[in-house]
Coordinates of C-alpha atoms in Angstrom, one line a residue:
M22 CA -35.4 -21.5 -28.5
S23 CA -33.5 -24.2 -26.8
S24 CA -32.1 -26.5 -29.4
H25 CA -29.7 -26.1 -32.3
D26 CA -32.3 -27.6 -34.8
N27 CA -35.0 -25.2 -33.8
N28 CA -32.7 -22.2 -34.2
D29 CA -31.3 -22.9 -37.6
D30 CA -33.5 -20.7 -39.8
L31 CA -33.4 -18.0 -37.3
V32 CA -29.4 -18.0 -37.3
D33 CA -29.4 -18.5 -41.0
K34 CA -31.4 -15.3 -41.6
Q35 CA -29.4 -13.3 -39.0
V36 CA -26.1 -14.2 -40.3
Q37 CA -27.0 -14.0 -44.2
V38 CA -27.6 -10.3 -43.6
Q39 CA -23.9 -9.8 -43.0
T40 CA -22.3 -12.7 -44.9
S41 CA -24.4 -13.5 -48.0
V42 CA -22.6 -17.0 -47.7
G43 CA -24.1 -19.7 -49.7
K44 CA -25.7 -22.9 -48.6
K45 CA -27.3 -24.4 -45.5
R46 CA -25.1 -27.0 -43.8
T47 CA -26.1 -30.6 -43.7
E48 CA -26.4 -32.6 -40.4
T49 CA -22.8 -33.6 -40.7
Q50 CA -21.6 -30.3 -41.0
R51 CA -23.5 -29.0 -38.0
S52 CA -21.7 -27.0 -35.2
S53 CA -19.6 -29.0 -32.5
S54 CA -21.8 -27.1 -29.9
D55 CA -24.2 -29.8 -29.7
L56 CA -21.7 -32.3 -28.2
P57 CA -20.6 -32.9 -24.6
S58 CA -17.0 -32.9 -23.6
N59 CA -14.5 -33.3 -20.7
P60 CA -14.0 -30.3 -18.4
R61 CA -11.2 -27.8 -19.0
K62 CA -8.8 -26.5 -16.3
K63 CA -9.5 -23.1 -14.5
L64 CA -13.1 -22.6 -15.8
A65 CA -15.4 -21.0 -13.4
Q66 CA -18.2 -23.4 -11.8
S67 CA -21.0 -21.4 -13.1
S68 CA -19.9 -21.8 -16.7
D69 CA -21.0 -24.6 -19.2
I70 CA -19.1 -23.2 -22.1
R71 CA -16.3 -25.8 -21.5
Q72 CA -18.3 -28.3 -23.4
Y73 CA -17.4 -26.7 -26.8
F74 CA -13.7 -26.3 -26.5
V75 CA -12.0 -29.5 -25.3
P76 CA -10.7 -32.3 -27.2
K77 CA -12.7 -35.4 -27.4
D78 CA -11.5 -39.0 -26.6
D79 CA -9.3 -40.8 -29.1
D80 CA -12.1 -43.3 -29.8
K81 CA -14.7 -40.7 -30.9
E82 CA -15.6 -40.6 -34.5
S83 CA -13.6 -38.2 -36.9
T84 CA -16.8 -36.5 -37.6
N85 CA -17.2 -35.5 -34.0
R86 CA -13.6 -34.4 -33.8
T87 CA -14.0 -32.2 -36.7
R88 CA -17.2 -30.7 -35.2
N89 CA -15.2 -30.1 -31.9
D90 CA -12.3 -28.4 -33.8
I91 CA -14.9 -26.0 -35.3
G92 CA -16.0 -25.3 -31.9
R93 CA -12.6 -24.5 -30.7
F94 CA -11.9 -22.3 -33.6
S95 CA -15.4 -20.4 -32.7
E96 CA -13.8 -19.7 -29.5
L97 CA -10.7 -18.1 -31.2
I98 CA -13.0 -16.0 -33.3
V99 CA -15.0 -14.8 -30.4
L100 CA -12.2 -14.1 -27.9
S101 CA -10.0 -12.4 -30.5
G102 CA -12.8 -10.3 -31.9
L103 CA -12.0 -11.6 -35.4
P104 CA -14.5 -10.8 -38.2
F105 CA -16.3 -14.0 -39.7
S106 CA -14.7 -13.2 -43.0
F107 CA -11.4 -14.1 -41.5
V108 CA -12.0 -17.9 -42.1
E109 CA -12.4 -17.2 -45.8
S110 CA -9.3 -15.0 -46.3
E111 CA -6.5 -16.3 -48.6
G112 CA -4.0 -16.2 -45.8
F113 CA -6.1 -18.4 -43.5
R114 CA -6.9 -20.8 -46.3
R115 CA -3.3 -21.2 -47.0
F116 CA -2.4 -21.6 -43.4
C117 CA -5.0 -24.3 -43.0
Q118 CA -4.0 -26.3 -46.1
T119 CA -0.6 -26.6 -44.7
V120 CA -1.1 -26.9 -40.8
L121 CA -4.6 -27.2 -40.2
P122 CA -6.6 -29.1 -43.0
M123 CA -9.6 -29.7 -41.0
Y124 CA -10.5 -26.0 -41.0
D125 CA -10.1 -25.8 -44.9
D126 CA -13.7 -25.9 -45.5
V127 CA -14.9 -23.8 -42.6
S128 CA -17.1 -20.9 -43.8
Q129 CA -18.3 -17.7 -42.3
L130 CA -21.8 -19.2 -41.9
T131 CA -20.5 -22.3 -40.1
V132 CA -18.7 -20.2 -37.5
A133 CA -21.5 -17.8 -37.2
R134 CA -24.0 -20.5 -36.5
D135 CA -21.7 -22.3 -33.9
I136 CA -21.3 -19.0 -32.1
A137 CA -25.1 -18.3 -32.0
T138 CA -25.6 -21.8 -30.5
M139 CA -22.9 -21.4 -27.9
Y140 CA -24.7 -18.0 -27.1
L141 CA -28.1 -19.6 -26.7
Q142 CA -26.8 -22.7 -24.7
E143 CA -25.0 -20.6 -22.2
K144 CA -27.8 -18.2 -21.9
A145 CA -30.1 -21.1 -21.0
F146 CA -27.6 -22.2 -18.4
L147 CA -27.3 -18.7 -16.9
K148 CA -31.1 -18.5 -16.7
V149 CA -31.3 -21.5 -14.7
L150 CA -28.5 -20.2 -12.4
F151 CA -30.6 -17.1 -11.8
S152 CA -33.9 -18.9 -11.3
V153 CA -32.3 -21.4 -8.8
E154 CA -30.0 -19.3 -6.7
K155 CA -32.2 -16.1 -6.8
K156 CA -29.1 -13.9 -6.2
R157 CA -29.6 -10.2 -5.7
V158 CA -27.8 -8.4 -8.3
S159 CA -26.3 -5.0 -8.9
L160 CA -26.6 -3.6 -12.4
T161 CA -24.6 -1.3 -14.7
T162 CA -26.0 0.2 -18.0
D163 CA -24.5 2.2 -20.6
I164 CA -25.0 3.3 -24.2
W165 CA -22.8 2.1 -27.1
E166 CA -22.8 3.7 -30.6
A167 CA -22.4 1.8 -33.9
P168 CA -21.1 4.3 -36.3
T169 CA -21.5 2.3 -39.5
T170 CA -25.2 1.9 -38.8
S171 CA -25.7 5.0 -36.6
C172 CA -27.5 2.7 -34.3
S173 CA -27.4 2.8 -30.5
Y174 CA -27.1 -0.2 -28.2
M175 CA -27.9 -0.3 -24.5
V176 CA -25.7 -2.6 -22.5
V177 CA -26.8 -4.2 -19.1
T178 CA -24.3 -6.0 -17.0
A179 CA -25.2 -7.9 -13.9
F180 CA -22.8 -8.3 -10.9
W181 CA -23.0 -10.5 -7.9
I182 CA -20.9 -12.4 -5.4
D183 CA -21.3 -16.0 -5.4
A184 CA -21.3 -18.8 -2.7
N185 CA -17.5 -19.1 -2.9
W186 CA -17.2 -15.2 -2.3
E187 CA -16.0 -14.6 -5.8
L188 CA -17.2 -11.6 -7.9
Q189 CA -19.3 -12.6 -10.9
K190 CA -20.0 -10.5 -14.0
R191 CA -22.3 -11.2 -16.9
I192 CA -23.4 -9.0 -19.7
I193 CA -27.1 -9.8 -19.9
S194 CA -28.4 -7.5 -22.6
F195 CA -26.9 -5.7 -25.6
K196 CA -29.8 -4.4 -27.5
P197 CA -30.6 -1.6 -29.9
V198 CA -32.4 1.4 -28.5
T199 CA -34.4 4.0 -30.6
D200 CA -33.4 6.8 -28.2
K201 CA -31.9 7.6 -24.8
K202 CA -35.1 8.7 -23.0
G203 CA -35.8 7.6 -19.6
E204 CA -39.1 5.8 -20.6
T205 CA -36.8 3.6 -23.1
I206 CA -34.0 2.9 -20.8
A207 CA -36.5 1.9 -18.1
R208 CA -38.4 -0.4 -20.2
Q209 CA -35.1 -2.0 -21.5
L210 CA -34.1 -2.6 -18.0
I211 CA -37.4 -4.1 -17.0
E212 CA -37.7 -6.4 -20.1
C213 CA -34.1 -7.5 -19.4
L214 CA -34.8 -8.7 -15.8
E215 CA -38.0 -10.4 -17.0
E216 CA -36.2 -12.2 -19.7
W217 CA -33.6 -13.4 -17.2
G218 CA -35.9 -14.1 -14.3
I219 CA -33.8 -11.8 -12.1
E220 CA -36.2 -10.8 -9.3
K221 CA -33.9 -8.9 -6.7
V222 CA -31.7 -5.7 -7.5
F223 CA -29.7 -3.9 -5.1
T224 CA -28.2 -0.9 -7.1
V225 CA -28.0 0.5 -10.7
T226 CA -24.8 2.4 -11.7
V227 CA -25.5 4.9 -14.5
N228 CA -23.9 7.9 -15.9
N229 CA -25.2 11.6 -15.4
D230 CA -27.2 11.8 -18.7
E231 CA -30.4 13.5 -18.0
G232 CA -32.5 10.5 -19.1
N233 CA -31.2 8.3 -16.3
D234 CA -33.1 10.3 -13.6
K235 CA -36.5 9.6 -15.0
A236 CA -35.5 6.1 -16.1
L237 CA -34.6 5.0 -12.5
T238 CA -37.8 6.4 -11.2
L239 CA -39.8 4.4 -13.5
F240 CA -37.7 1.4 -12.9
Q241 CA -38.1 1.7 -9.1
D242 CA -41.7 2.0 -9.5
A243 CA -41.9 -1.1 -11.6
M244 CA -39.7 -3.2 -9.2
R245 CA -41.9 -2.1 -6.2
L246 CA -44.8 -4.1 -7.8
K247 CA -42.7 -7.1 -7.8
G248 CA -42.9 -7.4 -3.9
A249 CA -41.1 -6.1 -0.8
N250 CA -38.1 -8.2 -1.4
A251 CA -37.3 -6.8 -4.9
L252 CA -35.4 -3.8 -3.7
V253 CA -33.7 -3.0 -0.5
K254 CA -34.8 -0.1 1.6
D255 CA -37.6 0.2 -0.9
G256 CA -35.0 1.5 -3.5
D257 CA -33.8 4.6 -1.4
F258 CA -30.1 3.6 -2.6
L259 CA -30.9 2.3 -6.1
R260 CA -29.0 4.8 -8.1
M261 CA -25.4 4.8 -8.1
R262 CA -23.5 7.7 -10.1
C263 CA -20.8 6.5 -12.3
C264 CA -17.5 7.6 -10.8
G265 CA -15.6 7.1 -14.2
D266 CA -18.1 9.3 -16.0
I267 CA -17.7 12.1 -13.6
V268 CA -13.9 11.9 -13.8
N269 CA -14.1 11.9 -17.6
M270 CA -16.4 14.9 -17.6
L271 CA -13.9 16.7 -15.3
V272 CA -11.0 15.7 -17.6
K273 CA -12.8 17.0 -20.5
D274 CA -13.7 20.3 -19.0
S275 CA -9.9 20.7 -18.1
M276 CA -8.6 19.8 -21.6
E277 CA -10.9 22.0 -23.4
H278 CA -9.7 24.9 -21.3
A279 CA -6.1 24.3 -22.5
S280 CA -6.9 22.9 -25.9
D281 CA -4.5 25.2 -27.9
S282 CA -1.5 24.4 -25.7
I283 CA -2.3 20.7 -26.0
D284 CA -2.6 21.0 -29.8
A285 CA 0.7 23.0 -29.8
V286 CA 2.7 20.3 -27.9
R287 CA 1.0 17.5 -30.1
N288 CA 2.3 19.1 -33.2
A289 CA 5.7 19.6 -31.9
V290 CA 5.8 15.9 -31.1
K291 CA 4.5 15.1 -34.4
Y292 CA 7.3 17.1 -36.1
V293 CA 10.3 15.4 -34.3
Q294 CA 8.8 12.0 -34.9
S295 CA 7.9 12.5 -38.5
S296 CA 11.4 11.8 -40.1
L297 CA 14.8 10.6 -39.0
S298 CA 16.5 13.8 -39.9
R299 CA 14.0 15.6 -37.5
L300 CA 14.5 13.2 -34.8
K301 CA 18.3 13.6 -35.0
S302 CA 18.0 17.3 -34.8
F303 CA 15.8 17.1 -31.8
E304 CA 18.3 14.5 -29.9
F305 CA 21.1 16.9 -30.7
R306 CA 19.3 19.7 -28.7
I307 CA 18.7 17.1 -25.9
E308 CA 22.4 16.4 -25.7
T309 CA 23.4 20.2 -26.0
G310 CA 20.7 21.2 -23.5
K311 CA 21.9 18.5 -21.1
V312 CA 18.5 16.9 -20.8
P313 CA 17.9 13.4 -19.7
K314 CA 16.5 11.3 -22.5
G315 CA 13.0 10.2 -22.0
N316 CA 10.0 8.6 -23.8
L317 CA 8.2 10.7 -26.1
S318 CA 5.0 9.0 -27.8
L319 CA 2.2 10.8 -29.8
D320 CA -1.2 10.5 -28.1
C321 CA -4.5 9.2 -29.1
V322 CA -7.0 12.0 -29.0
T323 CA -9.8 10.0 -27.8
E324 CA -7.8 8.4 -24.9
W325 CA -6.9 11.2 -22.4
N326 CA -4.4 8.9 -20.3
S327 CA -2.2 8.9 -23.4
T328 CA -2.4 12.6 -23.8
Y329 CA -1.6 13.1 -20.1
L330 CA 1.6 10.7 -20.5
M331 CA 2.6 12.8 -23.8
L332 CA 2.4 16.0 -22.0
V333 CA 4.3 14.7 -18.9
A334 CA 7.0 13.5 -21.3
A335 CA 7.1 16.6 -23.4
L336 CA 7.5 18.7 -20.1
K337 CA 10.7 16.9 -19.2
L338 CA 12.1 17.6 -22.7
Q339 CA 10.8 21.5 -22.7
V340 CA 14.4 22.7 -23.0
A341 CA 15.0 20.6 -26.1
F342 CA 11.8 22.0 -27.8
E343 CA 12.8 25.5 -26.9
K344 CA 16.2 25.0 -28.3
M345 CA 14.6 23.7 -31.4
L346 CA 12.4 26.9 -31.9
G347 CA 15.6 29.0 -31.5
E348 CA 18.0 27.0 -33.5
D349 CA 16.1 25.0 -36.3
K350 CA 14.6 26.9 -38.9
L351 CA 12.5 24.0 -40.4
Y352 CA 10.9 23.5 -37.0
G353 CA 9.6 27.2 -37.0
E354 CA 8.5 27.0 -40.8
Y355 CA 6.5 23.7 -39.8
F356 CA 4.1 25.9 -37.7
L357 CA 3.6 28.3 -40.6
E358 CA 2.1 25.7 -42.7
L359 CA -1.8 25.0 -43.0
E360 CA -3.4 22.0 -41.7
E361 CA -4.7 19.9 -44.6
E362 CA -7.9 19.0 -42.6
T363 CA -9.1 22.5 -41.6
G364 CA -7.0 24.8 -44.1
E365 CA -6.1 26.7 -41.1
K366 CA -2.6 27.6 -39.6
R367 CA -1.0 24.9 -37.6
V368 CA -1.3 25.4 -34.0
G369 CA 2.1 26.1 -32.3
P370 CA 5.0 26.1 -31.7
P371 CA 4.9 25.7 -27.9
V372 CA 6.2 28.8 -26.3
S373 CA 6.7 29.8 -22.5
A374 CA 3.0 30.5 -22.0
T375 CA 2.2 27.2 -23.5
W376 CA 4.4 25.3 -21.1
D377 CA 3.1 27.2 -18.0
E378 CA -0.3 26.1 -19.1
V379 CA 0.5 22.6 -19.7
K380 CA 2.2 22.4 -16.2
R381 CA -1.0 23.5 -14.6
L382 CA -3.0 21.1 -16.6
V383 CA -0.9 18.0 -15.6
K384 CA -1.3 18.9 -12.0
F385 CA -5.1 18.2 -12.4
L386 CA -4.8 15.3 -14.9
G387 CA -2.3 13.6 -12.6
I388 CA -5.0 13.6 -9.8
F389 CA -7.5 12.0 -12.1
F390 CA -5.0 9.6 -13.7
S391 CA -3.7 8.2 -10.5
C392 CA -7.3 7.6 -9.2
T393 CA -8.6 6.1 -12.3
V394 CA -5.6 3.7 -12.6
G395 CA -6.1 2.7 -8.9
S396 CA -9.8 2.1 -9.2
S397 CA -9.5 0.2 -12.7
E398 CA -7.0 -2.2 -11.3
S399 CA -9.5 -3.4 -8.9
K400 CA -10.4 -7.0 -10.0
S401 CA -13.1 -7.8 -7.6
A402 CA -14.6 -5.6 -4.9
A403 CA -13.9 -2.4 -6.5
S404 CA -16.6 -0.5 -4.4
S405 CA -14.5 -1.0 -1.3
N406 CA -12.1 1.5 -2.8
G407 CA -14.6 3.9 -4.1
Y408 CA -15.0 6.4 -1.6
S409 CA -11.2 6.6 -0.8
E410 CA -10.8 7.7 -4.7
I411 CA -13.6 10.3 -4.4
A412 CA -11.9 11.7 -1.2
T413 CA -8.5 11.8 -2.7
I414 CA -9.8 13.7 -5.6
D415 CA -11.7 16.2 -3.4
W416 CA -8.8 16.7 -1.1
N417 CA -6.4 17.3 -3.9
L418 CA -8.7 19.9 -5.5
I419 CA -9.0 21.7 -2.1
K420 CA -5.3 21.7 -1.9
L421 CA -5.0 23.2 -5.2
S422 CA -7.7 25.7 -4.6
N423 CA -5.3 27.2 -2.0
S424 CA -2.4 27.4 -4.3
V425 CA -0.2 30.5 -4.5
D426 CA -0.7 30.3 -8.4
E427 CA -3.7 32.4 -9.1
E428 CA -4.6 30.4 -12.4
V429 CA -4.3 27.1 -10.6
R430 CA -6.5 28.5 -7.7
K431 CA -9.2 29.5 -10.1
Q432 CA -9.2 26.2 -12.2
A433 CA -9.1 24.2 -8.9
T434 CA -12.1 26.2 -7.5
S435 CA -14.0 25.8 -10.8
I436 CA -13.3 22.1 -11.1
R437 CA -14.3 21.3 -7.4
E438 CA -17.7 23.1 -8.0
K439 CA -18.3 20.9 -10.9
F440 CA -17.1 17.9 -9.0
E441 CA -19.7 18.5 -6.3
K442 CA -22.5 19.4 -8.8
Y443 CA -21.9 16.1 -10.8
W444 CA -22.1 14.2 -7.5
D445 CA -25.3 16.2 -6.5
G446 CA -23.2 17.3 -3.5
L447 CA -20.7 15.2 -1.9
I448 CA -22.5 15.5 1.5
N449 CA -25.5 13.9 -0.4
I450 CA -23.7 11.0 -2.0
N451 CA -25.1 7.6 -2.0
P452 CA -24.4 6.3 1.6
L453 CA -23.6 2.9 0.2
V454 CA -20.4 4.3 -1.4
I455 CA -19.1 4.9 2.1
V456 CA -20.7 1.8 3.5
A457 CA -18.7 -0.2 1.0
S458 CA -15.6 1.2 2.3
V459 CA -16.5 0.4 6.0
F460 CA -17.0 -3.1 4.8
D461 CA -13.3 -3.3 3.9
P462 CA -11.7 -4.8 7.1
R463 CA -8.6 -2.7 6.5
K464 CA -10.5 0.3 6.8
K465 CA -14.0 0.0 8.7
M466 CA -15.5 3.3 10.0
K467 CA -12.0 4.6 11.1
F468 CA -11.1 5.4 7.5
S469 CA -14.2 7.0 6.6
S470 CA -14.1 9.3 9.9
L471 CA -10.5 10.3 8.7
C472 CA -11.9 11.4 5.4
F473 CA -14.5 13.3 7.0
D474 CA -12.1 15.1 9.3
M475 CA -9.9 15.7 6.2
L476 CA -12.6 17.0 4.1
H477 CA -15.1 19.0 6.5
G478 CA -12.4 19.6 9.3
K479 CA -11.7 17.6 12.6
D480 CA -14.7 17.4 14.7
S481 CA -16.7 19.4 12.4
L482 CA -20.6 19.3 12.6
E483 CA -20.6 18.0 8.8
G484 CA -18.1 15.2 9.8
K485 CA -20.3 14.1 12.9
Q486 CA -23.5 14.1 11.0
L487 CA -21.9 12.0 8.2
T488 CA -20.6 9.6 10.9
S489 CA -24.0 9.3 12.6
S490 CA -25.7 9.0 9.1
I491 CA -23.6 6.0 7.9
R492 CA -24.0 4.1 11.2
S493 CA -27.6 4.5 11.1
V494 CA -27.9 3.4 7.5
M495 CA -25.7 0.3 8.3
R496 CA -27.8 -0.6 11.3
H497 CA -31.0 -0.4 9.5
L498 CA -29.7 -2.4 6.5
C499 CA -28.6 -5.0 8.8
E500 CA -32.0 -5.2 10.6
E501 CA -33.7 -5.5 7.2
Y502 CA -31.2 -8.2 6.0
S503 CA -31.8 -10.0 9.5
I504 CA -35.5 -10.2 8.8
R505 CA -35.3 -11.5 5.4
L506 CA -32.9 -14.1 6.4
N507 CA -35.2 -15.3 8.9
K508 CA -37.5 -17.9 7.0
Q509 CA -40.0 -18.0 10.1
S510 CA -41.0 -14.3 9.2
Q511 CA -42.5 -15.4 6.0
I512 CA -44.6 -17.9 8.0
G513 CA -45.7 -15.1 10.1
D514 CA -46.6 -12.9 7.2
A515 CA -48.6 -15.6 5.6
A516 CA -50.5 -16.3 8.8
T517 CA -51.4 -12.8 9.3
Q518 CA -52.6 -12.4 5.6
S519 CA -54.8 -15.4 6.0
D520 CA -56.4 -14.0 9.2
S521 CA -59.7 -12.7 7.5
D522 CA -61.2 -11.3 10.8
G523 CA -58.0 -9.1 11.4
F524 CA -57.1 -10.6 14.7
I525 CA -53.3 -10.8 15.7
S526 CA -52.5 -14.5 16.2
S527 CA -50.0 -15.9 18.7
D528 CA -47.8 -17.0 15.7
Y529 CA -47.7 -13.5 14.6
L530 CA -46.5 -12.2 17.9
Y531 CA -44.0 -15.0 18.2
N532 CA -42.5 -14.1 14.8
E533 CA -42.3 -10.5 15.8
M534 CA -40.4 -11.6 18.8
I535 CA -38.0 -13.6 16.6
N536 CA -37.5 -10.6 14.3
E537 CA -36.7 -8.3 17.3
M538 CA -34.1 -10.8 18.6
R539 CA -32.7 -11.0 15.0
K540 CA -32.4 -7.3 14.8
E541 CA -30.6 -7.2 18.1
E542 CA -28.2 -9.9 16.9
A543 CA -27.6 -8.0 13.6
S544 CA -26.9 -4.7 15.5
K545 CA -24.6 -6.7 18.0
Q546 CA -22.6 -8.1 14.9
L547 CA -22.3 -4.6 13.4
E548 CA -21.2 -3.1 16.7
N549 CA -18.6 -6.0 17.3
Y550 CA -17.3 -5.7 13.7
L551 CA -16.7 -1.8 14.0
L552 CA -15.2 -2.1 17.4
E553 CA -12.5 -4.6 16.3
K554 CA -9.2 -3.5 15.1
V555 CA -8.8 -3.1 11.5
D556 CA -7.3 -6.1 10.0
S557 CA -4.0 -4.6 8.3
C558 CA -1.9 -7.6 9.1
G559 CA -3.9 -10.2 7.7
L560 CA -4.6 -8.8 4.4
G561 CA -2.5 -7.7 1.4
S562 CA -3.1 -4.9 -0.8
S563 CA -5.3 -6.8 -3.2
D564 CA -9.0 -6.2 -3.0
N565 CA -9.4 -10.0 -3.6
D566 CA -8.3 -10.1 0.3
V567 CA -11.4 -8.2 1.1
L568 CA -13.7 -11.0 -0.3
S569 CA -11.5 -13.9 1.2
W570 CA -11.6 -12.1 4.7
W571 CA -15.5 -12.1 4.4
K572 CA -15.4 -15.7 3.3
R573 CA -13.4 -16.7 6.3
N574 CA -15.3 -14.7 8.8
S575 CA -18.9 -15.3 7.4
S576 CA -19.6 -17.7 10.2
K577 CA -18.6 -15.2 12.7
Y578 CA -20.9 -12.5 11.2
P579 CA -23.6 -14.5 9.5
I580 CA -26.1 -11.6 9.0
L581 CA -23.5 -8.9 8.5
S582 CA -21.7 -11.0 5.9
E583 CA -24.8 -11.3 3.7
L584 CA -25.1 -7.5 3.6
A585 CA -21.4 -7.4 2.7
R586 CA -21.9 -9.7 -0.1
D587 CA -24.3 -7.4 -1.7
V588 CA -22.6 -4.2 -1.0
L589 CA -19.3 -5.3 -2.2
A590 CA -20.8 -6.4 -5.5
I591 CA -21.7 -2.7 -6.3
Q592 CA -20.1 -1.0 -9.2
M593 CA -18.7 2.5 -9.0
S594 CA -18.4 2.7 -12.8
S595 CA -21.0 1.9 -15.5
F596 CA -18.4 0.9 -18.0
A597 CA -15.5 -1.7 -18.4
P598 CA -12.1 -0.8 -17.0
E599 CA -10.8 -0.8 -20.7
S600 CA -13.0 2.1 -21.4
A601 CA -12.0 4.2 -18.3
F602 CA -9.9 6.8 -20.1
C603 CA -12.2 7.0 -23.2
T604 CA -13.4 10.6 -23.8
G605 CA -15.2 9.7 -27.0
G606 CA -18.1 7.4 -25.7
R607 CA -18.4 3.7 -26.2
I608 CA -18.0 2.8 -29.9
L609 CA -18.5 -0.4 -31.6
D610 CA -15.7 -1.4 -34.2
P611 CA -16.7 -1.3 -37.8
Y612 CA -16.9 -5.0 -38.1
R613 CA -19.4 -5.4 -35.2
S614 CA -21.3 -2.3 -36.2
S615 CA -22.2 -4.0 -39.6
L616 CA -23.6 -7.2 -38.1
T617 CA -27.3 -7.4 -37.4
S618 CA -28.5 -6.7 -33.8
Y619 CA -28.9 -10.3 -32.9
I620 CA -25.4 -11.5 -33.9
T621 CA -23.9 -8.5 -32.3
E622 CA -25.5 -9.3 -29.0
A623 CA -24.3 -13.0 -29.3
L624 CA -20.8 -11.8 -30.1
I625 CA -20.5 -9.3 -27.3
C626 CA -22.1 -11.5 -24.5
T627 CA -20.4 -14.8 -25.4
Q628 CA -17.0 -13.0 -25.5
Q629 CA -17.6 -11.7 -21.9
W630 CA -19.0 -14.8 -20.8
L631 CA -16.1 -16.8 -22.0
R632 CA -13.5 -14.6 -20.8
S633 CA -15.3 -14.8 -17.3
S634 CA -15.2 -18.6 -17.5
L635 CA -11.6 -18.6 -18.7
Q636 CA -10.8 -16.1 -15.8
S637 CA -9.1 -13.7 -18.3
E638 CA -11.2 -10.5 -17.9
E639 CA -9.3 -7.8 -19.6
Q640 CA -7.9 -5.4 -17.1
L641 CA -6.6 -1.7 -17.4
P642 CA -2.9 -1.8 -17.6
S643 CA -1.1 -0.3 -14.5
L644 CA 1.0 2.9 -14.6
K645 CA 4.2 0.7 -14.6
Q646 CA 2.9 -1.2 -17.5
M647 CA 2.0 1.8 -19.5
F648 CA 5.6 3.1 -19.2
E649 CA 6.8 -0.3 -20.3
E650 CA 4.8 -0.2 -23.1
L651 CA 6.2 3.2 -24.1
D652 CA 9.7 1.8 -23.8
F653 CA 9.0 -1.1 -25.9
Q654 CA 7.2 1.1 -28.7
E655 CA 10.3 3.5 -28.5
S656 CA 12.5 0.3 -29.1
L657 CA 10.6 -0.3 -32.3
D658 CA 10.9 3.1 -33.6
P659 CA 12.2 2.8 -37.2
W660 CA 14.0 6.0 -37.0
K661 CA 16.2 4.9 -34.2
Q662 CA 19.7 4.0 -34.8
P663 CA 21.5 1.4 -32.6
E664 CA 23.9 2.9 -30.3
P665 CA 27.7 2.1 -30.7
G666 CA 28.6 -1.4 -29.6
H667 CA 25.1 -2.8 -30.0

C-alpha cells in the first residue's frame, strides 16, 4: 500500500470501528498529506514528514490551502495525543467558528485518514532509508497493556547513529500479541525486521521476563540464517538486560518491605492537604516546632519517584507530624476511620518506628533515584554512562551492607544479592556495557579499571580478569570490524566459493594478507586510543559531546570509530525515559486502548517519528525541575492564603 487512494477503503474500515462517523470524503476533501511543500526549519535530514505541515505559497489554490491546514491540524492531534473526537467537540467547533473557520467542517474520519496517510508515507520513506544505508541497528522491545480491551502490544524500537554522528530512534512496530511466550516474541521480532528490510542487528535490550531468554535464542538462530554479517561475534553479545527494569524491581521489593510505613505517611499527607483548617493546624505545628517550611505533595502510587520525594519531604516535617499526633485530636481520630475502598482501618498514624523505617527506605530509594535521573537525562549516547550507574549502585549497596544499623545492613545485603541475581552475576555482565564506557573519551579504560578496583578490591584477581577480558573483547571486535570494512575480503570469499576443485587461489592468499594487515591496524588504533590521555578538557558534561568527539576523530580512528558508532547506539533500558519510574508497567491510555490495532500503531509510530523529526523527544525532568514543579504546584494550592504584604 503506497498511495492514498489505494488505502482509502482500509483506513475507512479501521477508523469506523472507533468513530462510526458518516460518509466517505470526496476527492476535494482528501487529506493534505498528498501534497508537496517547502521544508521546515530544524527537521532531521532523514524525515519526510515536513511535507504535511508547512504553509503553501500564496498563489496556491484555496483548496490546497485547506488540505494543508488539515494536515497541520493532524500534526497537532498526533503530537498532543488528542482523541479524534476532539475535532467534533462543542468547544472546538465554537472556537473554529470564531478563529479558525477552515477547521469548522473537519471530522474524526478526516483527521484519522490524514494521520493514516502520514504514517504510510513516512513508513515508506524509512524503509528506503534502511534498504539503502543498510545500517546495523540495536533494538529494544517491551510489552504494553491496553486495559480497555485487555489486549497486549509489543513495541519494537530501532536505534542507530547516522553519518552525522547523531543518535536516531524510530519505533518500527507496535502490534498486538496473544501472549508473552518466547516463540511469540521471537516471531514478532523476525517479522518486524523482514517488513522493514533490516538485515543487521547489534543488540536487543529486553527486561527480565522468562520468555525473553527463549525469544532471543530463537531470534539469534533465525538471524544466523541470514548470513555471517547479520550478527556481531555470532550474536554472543546480543542480549542486553534492561537496567531500568532491574532498578524498578529492586525499588518494588524495597517498597513492599516498608509498605505499611509508606501508607501511614501517605495518609498523614492526605489529612493535612484535605482542608484549609487541617492545613492551618499543620502549619501551626510547623511554626511551634520551629521546623523549616518545605514542599509536601501527595504521591502517585504508580510512580515511585513521587513516593520518594513525598517521603523525603515528610521526613523534614517529622516534628510537625509528631506534634499533630499529640496535640490535634481530629488528626488521631482520622486514623480510626475505615477506608471506603477496603472497609479496613486506615493505616497510621506514623509513629517513631514508622519514621525510622522510612529513613532506612529513603537511603535505598535515593541511590536508585539519582542513578535513574542521571541515566534518563542522557539524550544520545546513554550506553556510555550505563556501567558507571551500575557500579555506583553496587558500590553504595556495599557501603550500606557494612552499616552499623543492623536493619540497614540486612536490607542492603538482601538487595545486593537480588541485584547480582537480576544481572545474572555482575562478573558475567554483557561486556558491551563496559565497552560502551570505554568508548567515552572522558573515561576510556581507566574509569572501568577504577570501578573494578572499587568493587572487587585493588589489584584483585577479579579486577585483573575483567580488565583482560574487556581488552580481549574490544580487540576481537575491532578485528571483526576491520575485515567487514574491507571490501576486498568479499572478493576473496567469492573467489574461494567459486573454486570447485578446492584449491587455494593466489587471490585468496592476497586477501588473507590484507585482512591480517587490517587486523593489525585495528589493534594499533585501539591501543593508541587507550594509551592516550582521557579527554577531560575538550568535552563537556553532555553525552552529546561523546558523539561529537567521535565525529571529529573518526578519520584518526577509521576502524575503531565504526565499532564505536554501533556500541554507542546500544540502549541500557527497553522503555522510554518518561516510563523510567513507572512500577505499574506500560499502560495505554483509555483513548488509544479503544482504537483498532492498526490505528493505534499508526498513532504511536507517527507521534514518535514526528517528535524525532522536530527534535523534541520527551525527556525525563531533572531533579531540579522536579522540585521546581513541586514549588509551582504548591503556589497553586487553593488552601494557601497569601502572606501579609503580598
